[in-house]
C-alpha cells in the first residue's frame, strides 16, 4: 500500500458514510520507521503523524520540523508523568490521557505554559487488564473530572481487542463521546479504519499501510 492508496480509501469511506470530504485526519504512524521513509511521506505533502514514544519522537521530529513546515504531531502511545514536559514541547495532540494523576500534572503544566495540546481520553473499551485507558463505566466521571481542571478534552481514543469485532468497540466509543458532547473520535487502524469512519472516526491511525512493513531489527 501507499499514502495515496490510503488517502483514496479514506475519501471513499467518507463519501460512503455521508461524511464531508476531509473530515477524517490520517495519522501516519511513524514509530520505528526509518527516517528516509518518513521523509518520503513528508515530501509527498503529508503533515500529520502519530508517534508512540516520547523519546523516539524527540530524536526524530525537531530535525524534520527544521525542513518541513506545518507538521502536526500526535502522541498515540502511553505518557509517563516524568516525560510530560518533553511531550508538551513536542506534540500538538495527546491521545492517551488515561488517569487522574496524569490529568492533574497536565493541568498544572498547562496553567504554567498557557497553552495545551489537543487532548483525547483513552477508553479501554475491551476492559483488557494489560491495556491502558479508563473503563467504559468510569469514562463519564473521568471526563467530568478533566473538565473541572479546565483541560480542553477534544474527544476519545480506543484500541479494540485484536480478537473482537472492532465495530462494536467503535460504536461504544462513539456513544460515550456523544453523551458527553465530544466530537473527536480517534479510532481505526490499518485493518479496520473504514469501519471506524463509518461509525464516526475523526482520526485514524495507519502505519504500515502508509510506510510499508516495520523492520524491528
mmCIF file of C-alpha atoms in Angstrom:
data_model
loop_
_atom_site.group_PDB
_atom_site.id
_atom_site.type_symbol
_atom_site.label_atom_id
_atom_site.label_comp_id
_atom_site.label_asym_id
_atom_site.label_seq_id
_atom_site.Cartn_x
_atom_site.Cartn_y
_atom_site.Cartn_z
ATOM 1 C CA UNK A 1 0.000 0.000 0.000
ATOM 2 C CA UNK A 2 0.976 3.650 -0.120
ATOM 3 C CA UNK A 3 -0.009 7.070 1.161
ATOM 4 C CA UNK A 4 -2.053 7.792 -1.955
ATOM 5 C CA UNK A 5 -3.907 4.482 -1.699
ATOM 6 C CA UNK A 6 -4.766 5.043 1.969
ATOM 7 C CA UNK A 7 -5.960 8.617 1.353
ATOM 8 C CA UNK A 8 -8.082 7.396 -1.573
ATOM 9 C CA UNK A 9 -9.667 4.742 0.635
ATOM 10 C CA UNK A 10 -10.332 7.279 3.392
ATOM 11 C CA UNK A 11 -12.040 9.609 0.897
ATOM 12 C CA UNK A 12 -14.179 6.725 -0.384
ATOM 13 C CA UNK A 13 -15.138 5.735 3.179
ATOM 14 C CA UNK A 14 -16.067 9.349 3.989
ATOM 15 C CA UNK A 15 -18.290 9.507 0.918
ATOM 16 C CA UNK A 16 -19.929 6.143 1.642
ATOM 17 C CA UNK A 17 -20.703 7.233 5.219
ATOM 18 C CA UNK A 18 -22.123 10.574 4.085
ATOM 19 C CA UNK A 19 -19.265 12.417 5.763
ATOM 20 C CA UNK A 20 -17.826 15.697 4.499
ATOM 21 C CA UNK A 21 -14.665 15.301 2.403
ATOM 22 C CA UNK A 22 -11.589 15.833 4.563
ATOM 23 C CA UNK A 23 -13.476 15.295 7.836
ATOM 24 C CA UNK A 24 -11.143 12.423 8.804
ATOM 25 C CA UNK A 25 -7.500 13.081 9.684
ATOM 26 C CA UNK A 26 -4.956 10.451 8.716
ATOM 27 C CA UNK A 27 -2.313 9.986 11.399
ATOM 28 C CA UNK A 28 0.639 8.380 9.615
ATOM 29 C CA UNK A 29 2.091 6.256 12.413
ATOM 30 C CA UNK A 30 5.843 6.676 12.083
ATOM 31 C CA UNK A 31 7.086 4.718 15.115
ATOM 32 C CA UNK A 32 10.295 2.768 14.367
ATOM 33 C CA UNK A 33 10.109 3.764 10.709
ATOM 34 C CA UNK A 34 13.449 4.726 9.109
ATOM 35 C CA UNK A 35 13.903 8.455 8.626
ATOM 36 C CA UNK A 36 14.093 8.071 4.855
ATOM 37 C CA UNK A 37 10.586 6.579 4.765
ATOM 38 C CA UNK A 38 9.243 9.399 6.937
ATOM 39 C CA UNK A 39 10.980 11.981 4.735
ATOM 40 C CA UNK A 40 9.428 10.375 1.646
ATOM 41 C CA UNK A 41 5.919 10.763 3.102
ATOM 42 C CA UNK A 42 6.688 14.362 4.088
ATOM 43 C CA UNK A 43 7.899 15.060 0.572
ATOM 44 C CA UNK A 44 4.533 13.850 -0.739
ATOM 45 C CA UNK A 45 2.907 16.624 1.283
ATOM 46 C CA UNK A 46 1.539 14.719 4.269
ATOM 47 C CA UNK A 47 1.950 16.583 7.553
ATOM 48 C CA UNK A 48 0.043 14.677 10.291
ATOM 49 C CA UNK A 49 1.943 11.939 12.113
ATOM 50 C CA UNK A 50 1.478 9.687 15.138
ATOM 51 C CA UNK A 51 4.275 8.561 17.453
ATOM 52 C CA UNK A 52 4.123 6.045 20.301
ATOM 53 C CA UNK A 53 7.163 7.029 22.344
ATOM 54 C CA UNK A 54 8.149 10.473 23.561
ATOM 55 C CA UNK A 55 11.855 9.629 23.480
ATOM 56 C CA UNK A 56 11.794 8.365 19.900
ATOM 57 C CA UNK A 57 9.829 11.398 18.745
ATOM 58 C CA UNK A 58 12.282 13.748 20.478
ATOM 59 C CA UNK A 59 15.141 12.258 18.474
ATOM 60 C CA UNK A 60 13.317 12.452 15.161
ATOM 61 C CA UNK A 61 10.939 15.376 14.780
ATOM 62 C CA UNK A 62 12.878 18.544 15.687
ATOM 63 C CA UNK A 63 15.106 17.858 12.677
ATOM 64 C CA UNK A 64 12.174 17.253 10.341
ATOM 65 C CA UNK A 65 10.463 20.420 11.585
ATOM 66 C CA UNK A 66 13.511 22.429 10.519
ATOM 67 C CA UNK A 67 12.973 21.313 6.926
ATOM 68 C CA UNK A 68 9.196 20.871 6.629
ATOM 69 C CA UNK A 69 6.629 23.465 7.716
ATOM 70 C CA UNK A 70 3.246 22.672 9.225
ATOM 71 C CA UNK A 71 3.968 19.299 10.836
ATOM 72 C CA UNK A 72 1.262 18.172 13.277
ATOM 73 C CA UNK A 73 2.466 15.544 15.745
ATOM 74 C CA UNK A 74 0.161 13.307 17.787
ATOM 75 C CA UNK A 75 1.189 11.136 20.738
ATOM 76 C CA UNK A 76 -0.712 7.853 20.464
ATOM 77 C CA UNK A 77 1.305 5.805 22.960
ATOM 78 C CA UNK A 78 1.383 5.876 26.762
ATOM 79 C CA UNK A 79 2.558 9.036 28.500
ATOM 80 C CA UNK A 80 4.557 8.785 31.724
ATOM 81 C CA UNK A 81 4.316 11.806 34.002
ATOM 82 C CA UNK A 82 8.126 12.201 34.048
ATOM 83 C CA UNK A 83 8.034 12.700 30.258
ATOM 84 C CA UNK A 84 5.229 15.249 30.375
ATOM 85 C CA UNK A 85 7.307 18.403 29.851
ATOM 86 C CA UNK A 86 9.081 16.890 26.876
ATOM 87 C CA UNK A 87 5.762 15.708 25.430
ATOM 88 C CA UNK A 88 4.240 19.178 25.719
ATOM 89 C CA UNK A 89 7.215 20.625 23.838
ATOM 90 C CA UNK A 90 6.828 18.094 21.009
ATOM 91 C CA UNK A 91 3.198 17.189 20.472
ATOM 92 C CA UNK A 92 0.212 19.059 19.099
ATOM 93 C CA UNK A 93 -2.184 16.404 20.389
ATOM 94 C CA UNK A 94 -2.117 13.698 23.076
ATOM 95 C CA UNK A 95 -4.472 10.749 22.564
ATOM 96 C CA UNK A 96 -3.643 8.796 25.721
ATOM 97 C CA UNK A 97 -4.922 10.726 28.738
ATOM 98 C CA UNK A 98 -5.966 7.794 30.912
ATOM 99 C CA UNK A 99 -5.656 8.552 34.645
ATOM 100 C CA UNK A 100 -6.248 11.287 37.179
ATOM 101 C CA UNK A 101 -2.590 11.660 38.195
ATOM 102 C CA UNK A 102 -1.658 12.455 34.597
ATOM 103 C CA UNK A 103 -4.622 14.825 34.247
ATOM 104 C CA UNK A 104 -3.548 16.783 37.338
ATOM 105 C CA UNK A 105 0.056 17.040 36.151
ATOM 106 C CA UNK A 106 -1.192 18.161 32.744
ATOM 107 C CA UNK A 107 -3.471 20.786 34.277
ATOM 108 C CA UNK A 108 -0.596 22.204 36.350
ATOM 109 C CA UNK A 109 1.745 22.283 33.353
ATOM 110 C CA UNK A 110 -0.856 23.867 31.097
ATOM 111 C CA UNK A 111 -1.526 26.639 33.617
ATOM 112 C CA UNK A 112 2.178 27.429 33.736
ATOM 113 C CA UNK A 113 2.636 27.325 29.968
ATOM 114 C CA UNK A 114 -0.617 28.943 28.947
ATOM 115 C CA UNK A 115 -1.065 26.505 26.061
ATOM 116 C CA UNK A 116 -2.358 22.953 25.781
ATOM 117 C CA UNK A 117 -2.243 20.277 23.099
ATOM 118 C CA UNK A 118 -5.484 18.781 21.847
ATOM 119 C CA UNK A 119 -6.434 16.080 24.361
ATOM 120 C CA UNK A 120 -8.144 12.730 23.880
ATOM 121 C CA UNK A 121 -9.102 10.413 26.723
ATOM 122 C CA UNK A 122 -8.173 6.780 26.109
ATOM 123 C CA UNK A 123 -11.000 4.357 26.874
ATOM 124 C CA UNK A 124 -10.269 0.668 27.391
ATOM 125 C CA UNK A 125 -13.404 -0.475 25.587
ATOM 126 C CA UNK A 126 -12.416 -4.140 25.804
ATOM 127 C CA UNK A 127 -11.666 -3.872 29.543
ATOM 128 C CA UNK A 128 -8.351 -5.621 28.912
ATOM 129 C CA UNK A 129 -6.198 -5.725 32.071
ATOM 130 C CA UNK A 130 -2.921 -5.283 30.147
ATOM 131 C CA UNK A 131 -4.153 -2.233 28.233
ATOM 132 C CA UNK A 132 -4.208 1.407 29.318
ATOM 133 C CA UNK A 133 -7.348 3.508 29.353
ATOM 134 C CA UNK A 134 -10.269 4.278 31.618
ATOM 135 C CA UNK A 135 -13.009 1.667 31.762
ATOM 136 C CA UNK A 136 -16.216 2.492 29.876
ATOM 137 C CA UNK A 137 -18.146 2.625 33.153
ATOM 138 C CA UNK A 138 -15.708 5.209 34.516
ATOM 139 C CA UNK A 139 -15.440 7.330 31.371
ATOM 140 C CA UNK A 140 -18.215 9.832 32.125
ATOM 141 C CA UNK A 141 -16.825 10.600 35.583
ATOM 142 C CA UNK A 142 -13.275 10.950 34.264
ATOM 143 C CA UNK A 143 -14.379 13.324 31.504
ATOM 144 C CA UNK A 144 -16.128 15.447 34.142
ATOM 145 C CA UNK A 145 -13.015 15.397 36.340
ATOM 146 C CA UNK A 146 -10.833 16.569 33.462
ATOM 147 C CA UNK A 147 -13.262 19.349 32.633
ATOM 148 C CA UNK A 148 -13.223 20.594 36.222
ATOM 149 C CA UNK A 149 -9.457 21.010 35.761
ATOM 150 C CA UNK A 150 -10.122 23.174 32.675
ATOM 151 C CA UNK A 151 -8.457 20.625 30.413
ATOM 152 C CA UNK A 152 -9.701 21.006 26.820
ATOM 153 C CA UNK A 153 -10.912 17.492 26.036
ATOM 154 C CA UNK A 154 -11.386 17.159 22.280
ATOM 155 C CA UNK A 155 -12.502 13.550 22.158
ATOM 156 C CA UNK A 156 -11.909 9.898 22.963
ATOM 157 C CA UNK A 157 -9.500 7.232 21.743
ATOM 158 C CA UNK A 158 -9.698 3.440 21.753
ATOM 159 C CA UNK A 159 -7.746 0.407 20.581
ATOM 160 C CA UNK A 160 -10.161 -2.543 20.275
ATOM 161 C CA UNK A 161 -9.070 -6.055 21.293
ATOM 162 C CA UNK A 162 -7.394 -7.840 18.396
ATOM 163 C CA UNK A 163 -9.716 -10.845 18.567
ATOM 164 C CA UNK A 164 -13.054 -8.999 18.670
ATOM 165 C CA UNK A 165 -15.160 -7.231 16.065
ATOM 166 C CA UNK A 166 -13.845 -3.653 16.184
ATOM 167 C CA UNK A 167 -17.133 -2.072 15.114
ATOM 168 C CA UNK A 168 -18.682 -2.944 18.481
ATOM 169 C CA UNK A 169 -15.912 -1.008 20.207
ATOM 170 C CA UNK A 170 -16.095 1.903 17.780
ATOM 171 C CA UNK A 171 -19.846 2.165 18.387
ATOM 172 C CA UNK A 172 -19.333 2.093 22.167
ATOM 173 C CA UNK A 173 -16.713 4.848 21.981
ATOM 174 C CA UNK A 174 -18.992 6.967 19.786
ATOM 175 C CA UNK A 175 -21.862 6.513 22.248
ATOM 176 C CA UNK A 176 -19.729 7.654 25.210
ATOM 177 C CA UNK A 177 -18.477 10.646 23.221
ATOM 178 C CA UNK A 178 -21.958 11.687 22.113
ATOM 179 C CA UNK A 179 -23.473 11.695 25.584
ATOM 180 C CA UNK A 180 -20.572 13.823 26.812
ATOM 181 C CA UNK A 181 -20.744 16.306 23.953
ATOM 182 C CA UNK A 182 -17.398 15.282 22.465
ATOM 183 C CA UNK A 183 -16.867 15.263 18.705
ATOM 184 C CA UNK A 184 -13.354 13.808 18.385
ATOM 185 C CA UNK A 185 -13.044 10.050 17.869
ATOM 186 C CA UNK A 186 -9.540 8.629 17.473
ATOM 187 C CA UNK A 187 -10.193 5.072 16.341
ATOM 188 C CA UNK A 188 -9.383 2.767 13.471
ATOM 189 C CA UNK A 189 -6.067 1.388 12.241
ATOM 190 C CA UNK A 190 -4.716 -0.243 9.073
ATOM 191 C CA UNK A 191 -7.094 -3.217 9.145
ATOM 192 C CA UNK A 192 -10.322 -1.504 10.177
ATOM 193 C CA UNK A 193 -10.200 2.235 9.523
ATOM 194 C CA UNK A 194 -13.052 2.139 7.000
ATOM 195 C CA UNK A 195 -15.358 0.603 9.615
ATOM 196 C CA UNK A 196 -14.198 3.269 12.073
ATOM 197 C CA UNK A 197 -15.008 6.053 9.588
ATOM 198 C CA UNK A 198 -18.496 4.592 9.063
ATOM 199 C CA UNK A 199 -19.023 4.916 12.842
ATOM 200 C CA UNK A 200 -17.747 8.482 13.151
ATOM 201 C CA UNK A 201 -13.948 8.381 13.426
ATOM 202 C CA UNK A 202 -12.313 11.792 13.082
ATOM 203 C CA UNK A 203 -8.729 10.487 13.389
ATOM 204 C CA UNK A 204 -7.476 7.163 12.013
ATOM 205 C CA UNK A 205 -4.030 5.752 12.770
ATOM 206 C CA UNK A 206 -2.302 3.953 9.894
ATOM 207 C CA UNK A 207 1.340 2.885 9.936
ATOM 208 C CA UNK A 208 2.399 0.024 7.694
ATOM 209 C CA UNK A 209 -0.271 0.904 5.112
ATOM 210 C CA UNK A 210 1.460 4.246 4.593
ATOM 211 C CA UNK A 211 5.119 3.388 5.183
ATOM 212 C CA UNK A 212 5.374 -0.322 4.462
ATOM 213 C CA UNK A 213 6.055 -3.106 6.960
ATOM 214 C CA UNK A 214 8.067 -2.144 10.035
ATOM 215 C CA UNK A 215 11.532 -3.571 10.488
ATOM 216 C CA UNK A 216 12.108 -4.030 14.205
ATOM 217 C CA UNK A 217 15.618 -5.328 13.599
#
